[in-house]
């Protein structure tokens, strides 16, 4: 990963701020009866009207502008014509390209009233992301992040997804390093000042193995829990600075 030139940091900040506003905008349309395809259209319109492009659209053949992962879907859910139902939880994951830079963020949304169990897994996923972000700094490693995430999640009685994780990001959508949700302190890759990574732990209710599902005409797969129990995820894009970090996709 190449550090971002000092005079271009503001461009990366701009892309990430647009991603944050887009996520809130799309999320405000979540309600019973809305389809994820309608949310996709709302996202695409918002992105284009703000002078940006949706990074997922056409990425390795991915057919839509955002990912919508409902209930047992872990990530990369493809928006479709299924109406959202009372009690569903869903992750909306948006990535925009603006001025040549990528901003990537996701969060969980509730459809109507949801169960305590559903609220809890979302709370665990959000705190797990925050625990990971706390570790980000110029003398940390990806192992420090993964260790903090998995320690917290395990303590709360949940399971981290090991197969998928965060990534370097900037001019490139998915760059080095790989940021797993498990690891050992001091191990993995050293973080580089003035580069960005995402912290995006995926949390499952059970230890069931995950199922990989093909998406037609795409090499991207989507993933779901093997036993159809819930999964939750939050994601921020984070800049590593000389003294610590800055969360670029905070609204
Ligand atoms: N935004 C996802 C991530 O956090 C990647 C989506 S790629 C797609 O890395 F092709 F599935 F859209
Ligand atoms: Co990401
Ligand atoms: Co994302």
Short mmCIF file of C-alpha atoms and ligand atoms in Angstrom, two decimals:
data_model
loop_
_atom_site.label_atom_id
_atom_site.label_comp_id
_atom_site.label_asym_id
_atom_site.label_seq_id
_atom_site.Cartn_x
_atom_site.Cartn_y
_atom_site.Cartn_z
CA UNK A 1 0.00 0.00 0.00
CA UNK A 2 1.31 3.42 -0.96
CA UNK A 3 0.74 6.30 1.47
CA UNK A 4 -1.67 8.96 0.22
CA UNK A 5 0.07 12.22 -0.81
CA UNK A 6 -0.47 14.93 1.83
CA UNK A 7 -2.36 17.16 -0.63
CA UNK A 8 -4.73 14.31 -1.54
CA UNK A 9 -5.84 13.25 1.96
CA UNK A 10 -8.78 15.64 1.60
CA UNK A 11 -9.92 13.73 -1.50
CA UNK A 12 -10.00 10.45 0.46
CA UNK A 13 -11.85 12.28 3.27
CA UNK A 14 -14.36 13.57 0.72
CA UNK A 15 -15.05 10.10 -0.70
CA UNK A 16 -15.51 8.68 2.80
CA UNK A 17 -17.82 11.51 3.91
CA UNK A 18 -19.99 10.92 0.84
CA UNK A 19 -20.11 7.19 1.67
CA UNK A 20 -21.22 8.01 5.23
CA UNK A 21 -23.98 10.35 4.01
CA UNK A 22 -25.08 7.80 1.41
CA UNK A 23 -25.38 5.06 4.05
CA UNK A 24 -27.56 7.28 6.24
CA UNK A 25 -29.64 8.31 3.23
CA UNK A 26 -30.33 4.75 2.06
CA UNK A 27 -30.89 3.60 5.64
CA UNK A 28 -33.60 6.21 6.12
CA UNK A 29 -35.73 4.35 3.53
CA UNK A 30 -35.63 1.01 5.38
CA UNK A 31 -39.15 -0.03 6.41
CA UNK A 32 -41.56 -2.96 6.10
CA UNK A 33 -42.42 -3.67 2.44
CA UNK A 34 -39.48 -1.89 0.80
CA UNK A 35 -37.40 -4.14 -1.46
CA UNK A 36 -33.63 -4.17 -1.39
CA UNK A 37 -33.71 -3.43 -5.12
CA UNK A 38 -35.51 -0.17 -4.30
CA UNK A 39 -32.77 0.66 -1.78
CA UNK A 40 -30.20 -0.10 -4.50
CA UNK A 41 -31.86 2.37 -6.88
CA UNK A 42 -32.00 5.06 -4.18
CA UNK A 43 -28.27 4.55 -3.54
CA UNK A 44 -27.32 4.66 -7.22
CA UNK A 45 -29.31 7.90 -7.79
CA UNK A 46 -27.79 9.56 -4.71
CA UNK A 47 -24.25 8.56 -5.68
CA UNK A 48 -24.52 9.74 -9.29
CA UNK A 49 -26.15 13.01 -8.25
CA UNK A 50 -23.17 13.69 -5.96
CA UNK A 51 -20.63 13.29 -8.77
CA UNK A 52 -19.46 9.84 -7.70
CA UNK A 53 -19.67 6.21 -8.85
CA UNK A 54 -20.84 3.08 -7.04
CA UNK A 55 -17.76 0.89 -6.66
CA UNK A 56 -19.62 -2.47 -6.39
CA UNK A 57 -21.52 -2.03 -9.71
CA UNK A 58 -19.71 -4.23 -12.23
CA UNK A 59 -16.90 -5.03 -9.78
CA UNK A 60 -15.85 -8.57 -10.77
CA UNK A 61 -19.29 -8.78 -12.36
CA UNK A 62 -21.25 -7.75 -9.23
CA UNK A 63 -24.68 -6.73 -10.59
CA UNK A 64 -25.77 -3.99 -8.13
CA UNK A 65 -24.60 -0.70 -6.60
CA UNK A 66 -24.73 -1.75 -2.93
CA UNK A 67 -24.74 -4.96 -0.89
CA UNK A 68 -27.80 -5.74 1.23
CA UNK A 69 -27.34 -8.70 3.56
CA UNK A 70 -30.55 -9.72 5.34
CA UNK A 71 -30.70 -11.86 8.55
CA UNK A 72 -28.59 -15.01 7.89
CA UNK A 73 -26.71 -13.39 5.01
CA UNK A 74 -23.19 -12.56 6.21
CA UNK A 75 -22.08 -10.24 3.39
CA UNK A 76 -22.27 -9.39 -0.33
CA UNK A 77 -26.05 -9.92 -0.40
CA UNK A 78 -27.44 -8.91 -3.78
CA UNK A 79 -30.40 -6.48 -3.77
CA UNK A 80 -33.54 -8.17 -5.13
CA UNK A 81 -37.33 -7.94 -5.30
CA UNK A 82 -38.02 -9.48 -1.89
CA UNK A 83 -39.89 -7.01 0.35
CA UNK A 84 -38.35 -6.47 3.79
CA UNK A 85 -40.43 -7.95 6.60
CA UNK A 86 -41.13 -6.83 10.16
CA UNK A 87 -38.32 -8.10 12.39
CA UNK A 88 -35.65 -8.39 9.67
CA UNK A 89 -32.20 -6.97 10.29
CA UNK A 90 -30.01 -6.06 7.37
CA UNK A 91 -26.54 -4.82 6.67
CA UNK A 92 -26.28 -2.14 4.00
CA UNK A 93 -22.74 -1.85 2.63
CA UNK A 94 -21.91 1.09 0.38
CA UNK A 95 -18.70 2.02 -1.42
CA UNK A 96 -18.33 5.13 -3.56
CA UNK A 97 -15.53 6.26 -5.85
CA UNK A 98 -15.13 10.03 -5.77
CA UNK A 99 -12.16 11.98 -7.19
CA UNK A 100 -10.37 8.65 -7.69
CA UNK A 101 -10.70 7.51 -4.05
CA UNK A 102 -12.88 4.83 -2.42
CA UNK A 103 -14.99 5.31 0.72
CA UNK A 104 -16.41 2.07 2.18
CA UNK A 105 -18.83 1.80 5.12
CA UNK A 106 -21.68 -0.39 6.31
CA UNK A 107 -24.13 -0.69 9.14
CA UNK A 108 -27.11 -2.64 10.44
CA UNK A 109 -30.71 -1.45 10.03
CA UNK A 110 -33.90 -2.69 11.72
CA UNK A 111 -37.12 -3.37 9.84
CA UNK A 112 -39.94 -2.36 12.18
CA UNK A 113 -39.66 -3.92 15.63
CA UNK A 114 -36.93 -6.54 15.94
CA UNK A 115 -36.23 -9.18 18.61
CA UNK A 116 -33.88 -8.60 21.58
CA UNK A 117 -31.66 -11.31 20.08
CA UNK A 118 -31.39 -9.34 16.83
CA UNK A 119 -30.59 -6.11 18.69
CA UNK A 120 -27.93 -7.87 20.73
CA UNK A 121 -25.97 -9.29 17.80
CA UNK A 122 -25.95 -5.84 16.17
CA UNK A 123 -24.67 -4.29 19.41
CA UNK A 124 -21.91 -6.91 19.61
CA UNK A 125 -20.90 -6.33 15.98
CA UNK A 126 -20.80 -2.54 16.48
CA UNK A 127 -18.71 -2.77 19.64
CA UNK A 128 -16.43 -5.34 17.99
CA UNK A 129 -15.73 -2.87 15.19
CA UNK A 130 -15.00 -0.11 17.75
CA UNK A 131 -12.62 -2.42 19.68
CA UNK A 132 -10.78 -3.10 16.42
CA UNK A 133 -10.60 0.57 15.46
CA UNK A 134 -9.16 1.47 18.91
CA UNK A 135 -6.09 -0.58 18.01
CA UNK A 136 -5.37 1.27 14.76
CA UNK A 137 -2.18 3.33 14.85
CA UNK A 138 1.28 3.73 13.30
CA UNK A 139 2.90 1.10 15.50
CA UNK A 140 0.10 -1.50 15.38
CA UNK A 141 -0.40 -4.63 13.33
CA UNK A 142 -3.41 -6.30 11.77
CA UNK A 143 -2.99 -8.97 14.45
CA UNK A 144 -3.60 -6.35 17.17
CA UNK A 145 -6.94 -5.49 15.53
CA UNK A 146 -7.99 -9.13 15.06
CA UNK A 147 -7.01 -10.01 18.62
CA UNK A 148 -9.09 -7.18 20.11
CA UNK A 149 -12.11 -8.00 17.93
CA UNK A 150 -12.16 -11.72 18.65
CA UNK A 151 -11.46 -11.27 22.37
CA UNK A 152 -14.51 -9.03 22.74
CA UNK A 153 -16.80 -11.17 20.56
CA UNK A 154 -15.88 -14.43 22.28
CA UNK A 155 -16.46 -12.86 25.70
CA UNK A 156 -20.00 -11.94 24.63
CA UNK A 157 -20.67 -15.52 23.47
CA UNK A 158 -20.61 -14.86 19.72
CA UNK A 159 -18.39 -16.02 16.84
CA UNK A 160 -16.23 -14.08 14.38
CA UNK A 161 -16.20 -14.97 10.68
CA UNK A 162 -12.60 -15.94 9.89
CA UNK A 163 -12.86 -16.34 6.13
CA UNK A 164 -13.63 -12.70 5.27
CA UNK A 165 -12.24 -9.46 6.70
CA UNK A 166 -11.18 -5.87 6.14
CA UNK A 167 -8.71 -4.56 3.60
CA UNK A 168 -6.46 -1.73 2.56
CA UNK A 169 -8.36 0.93 0.59
CA UNK A 170 -7.65 4.17 -1.27
CA UNK A 171 -7.24 4.48 -5.03
CA UNK A 172 -7.78 0.70 -5.02
CA UNK A 173 -11.00 -0.88 -3.62
CA UNK A 174 -9.44 -3.99 -2.07
CA UNK A 175 -5.74 -3.56 -1.37
CA UNK A 176 -3.20 -4.99 1.10
CA UNK A 177 -3.26 -5.59 4.00
CA UNK A 178 -5.92 -8.17 4.82
CA UNK A 179 -7.53 -7.29 8.18
CA UNK A 180 -8.87 -10.47 9.81
CA UNK A 181 -11.24 -10.58 12.78
CA UNK A 182 -8.83 -12.83 14.71
CA UNK A 183 -5.11 -12.78 15.32
CA UNK A 184 -2.24 -12.47 17.73
CA UNK A 185 -0.92 -9.23 19.23
CA UNK A 186 2.09 -7.96 17.28
CA UNK A 187 1.57 -10.44 14.42
CA UNK A 188 0.25 -9.91 10.91
CA UNK A 189 1.11 -6.84 8.83
CA UNK A 190 2.40 -3.57 10.30
CA UNK A 191 0.05 -0.66 9.57
CA UNK A 192 1.56 2.12 7.44
CA UNK A 193 0.97 5.82 8.31
CA UNK A 194 -1.10 7.75 5.74
CA UNK A 195 -2.68 4.63 4.29
CA UNK A 196 -6.27 3.53 4.96
CA UNK A 197 -7.81 0.23 5.98
CA UNK A 198 -11.34 -0.90 6.68
CA UNK A 199 -12.34 -2.50 9.96
CA UNK A 200 -15.41 -4.63 9.22
CA UNK A 201 -15.89 -7.62 11.51
CA UNK A 202 -18.68 -10.07 10.67
CA UNK A 203 -20.25 -11.67 13.75
CA UNK A 204 -22.35 -14.84 13.89
CA UNK A 205 -24.71 -16.19 16.54
CA UNK A 206 -23.36 -19.75 16.31
CA UNK A 207 -20.21 -21.63 15.32
CA UNK A 208 -21.94 -23.16 12.27
CA UNK A 209 -19.74 -23.20 9.18
CA UNK A 210 -20.48 -20.58 6.56
CA UNK A 211 -22.01 -21.28 3.15
CA UNK A 212 -20.57 -19.69 0.01
CA UNK A 213 -23.11 -18.98 -2.74
CA UNK A 214 -22.36 -18.02 -6.37
CA UNK A 215 -23.76 -14.86 -7.94
CA UNK A 216 -24.69 -15.35 -11.63
CA UNK A 217 -22.14 -13.84 -14.06
CA UNK A 218 -19.88 -12.70 -11.20
CA UNK A 219 -16.79 -14.07 -9.48
CA UNK A 220 -17.95 -12.41 -6.22
CA UNK A 221 -19.67 -14.85 -3.84
CA UNK A 222 -22.14 -14.08 -1.17
CA UNK A 223 -22.02 -15.82 2.19
CA UNK A 224 -24.64 -17.01 4.66
CA UNK A 225 -24.64 -18.85 7.97
CA UNK A 226 -24.83 -22.63 7.48
CA UNK A 227 -27.66 -22.96 10.01
CA UNK A 228 -29.59 -19.80 8.98
CA UNK A 229 -28.97 -18.07 12.33
CA UNK A 230 -28.26 -14.33 12.37
CA UNK A 231 -25.10 -12.53 11.30
CA UNK A 232 -24.23 -8.85 11.76
CA UNK A 233 -21.53 -6.45 10.57
CA UNK A 234 -20.44 -2.81 10.74
CA UNK A 235 -17.67 -1.19 8.71
CA UNK A 236 -15.65 2.02 8.76
CA UNK A 237 -12.77 3.26 6.61
CA UNK A 238 -9.92 4.37 8.89
CA UNK A 239 -6.84 6.50 8.12
CA UNK A 240 -3.62 5.64 9.94
CA UNK A 241 -1.91 8.88 11.05
CA UNK A 242 1.47 9.67 12.66
CA UNK A 243 -0.07 9.62 16.10
CA UNK A 244 -3.07 7.27 15.84
CA UNK A 245 -6.00 7.14 13.48
CA UNK A 246 -8.96 9.03 12.05
CA UNK A 247 -12.28 7.34 11.26
CA UNK A 248 -13.08 8.82 7.84
CA UNK A 249 -16.61 7.43 7.40
CA UNK A 250 -18.01 8.81 10.67
CA UNK A 251 -20.96 11.10 9.96
N1 LIG B 1 -18.07 -3.20 0.33
C1 LIG B 1 -17.61 -4.56 0.44
C2 LIG B 1 -16.42 -4.54 1.38
O1 LIG B 1 -16.59 -4.06 2.45
C3 LIG B 1 -17.24 -5.16 -0.86
C4 LIG B 1 -18.34 -5.36 -1.79
S1 LIG B 1 -17.71 -5.95 -3.25
C5 LIG B 1 -19.07 -6.43 -4.07
O2 LIG B 1 -15.32 -4.86 1.10
F1 LIG B 1 -18.67 -6.74 -5.24
F2 LIG B 1 -19.59 -7.45 -3.43
F3 LIG B 1 -19.93 -5.45 -4.09
CO1 LIG B 2 -14.74 -3.15 2.88
CO1 LIG B 3 -17.96 -2.47 2.48
#
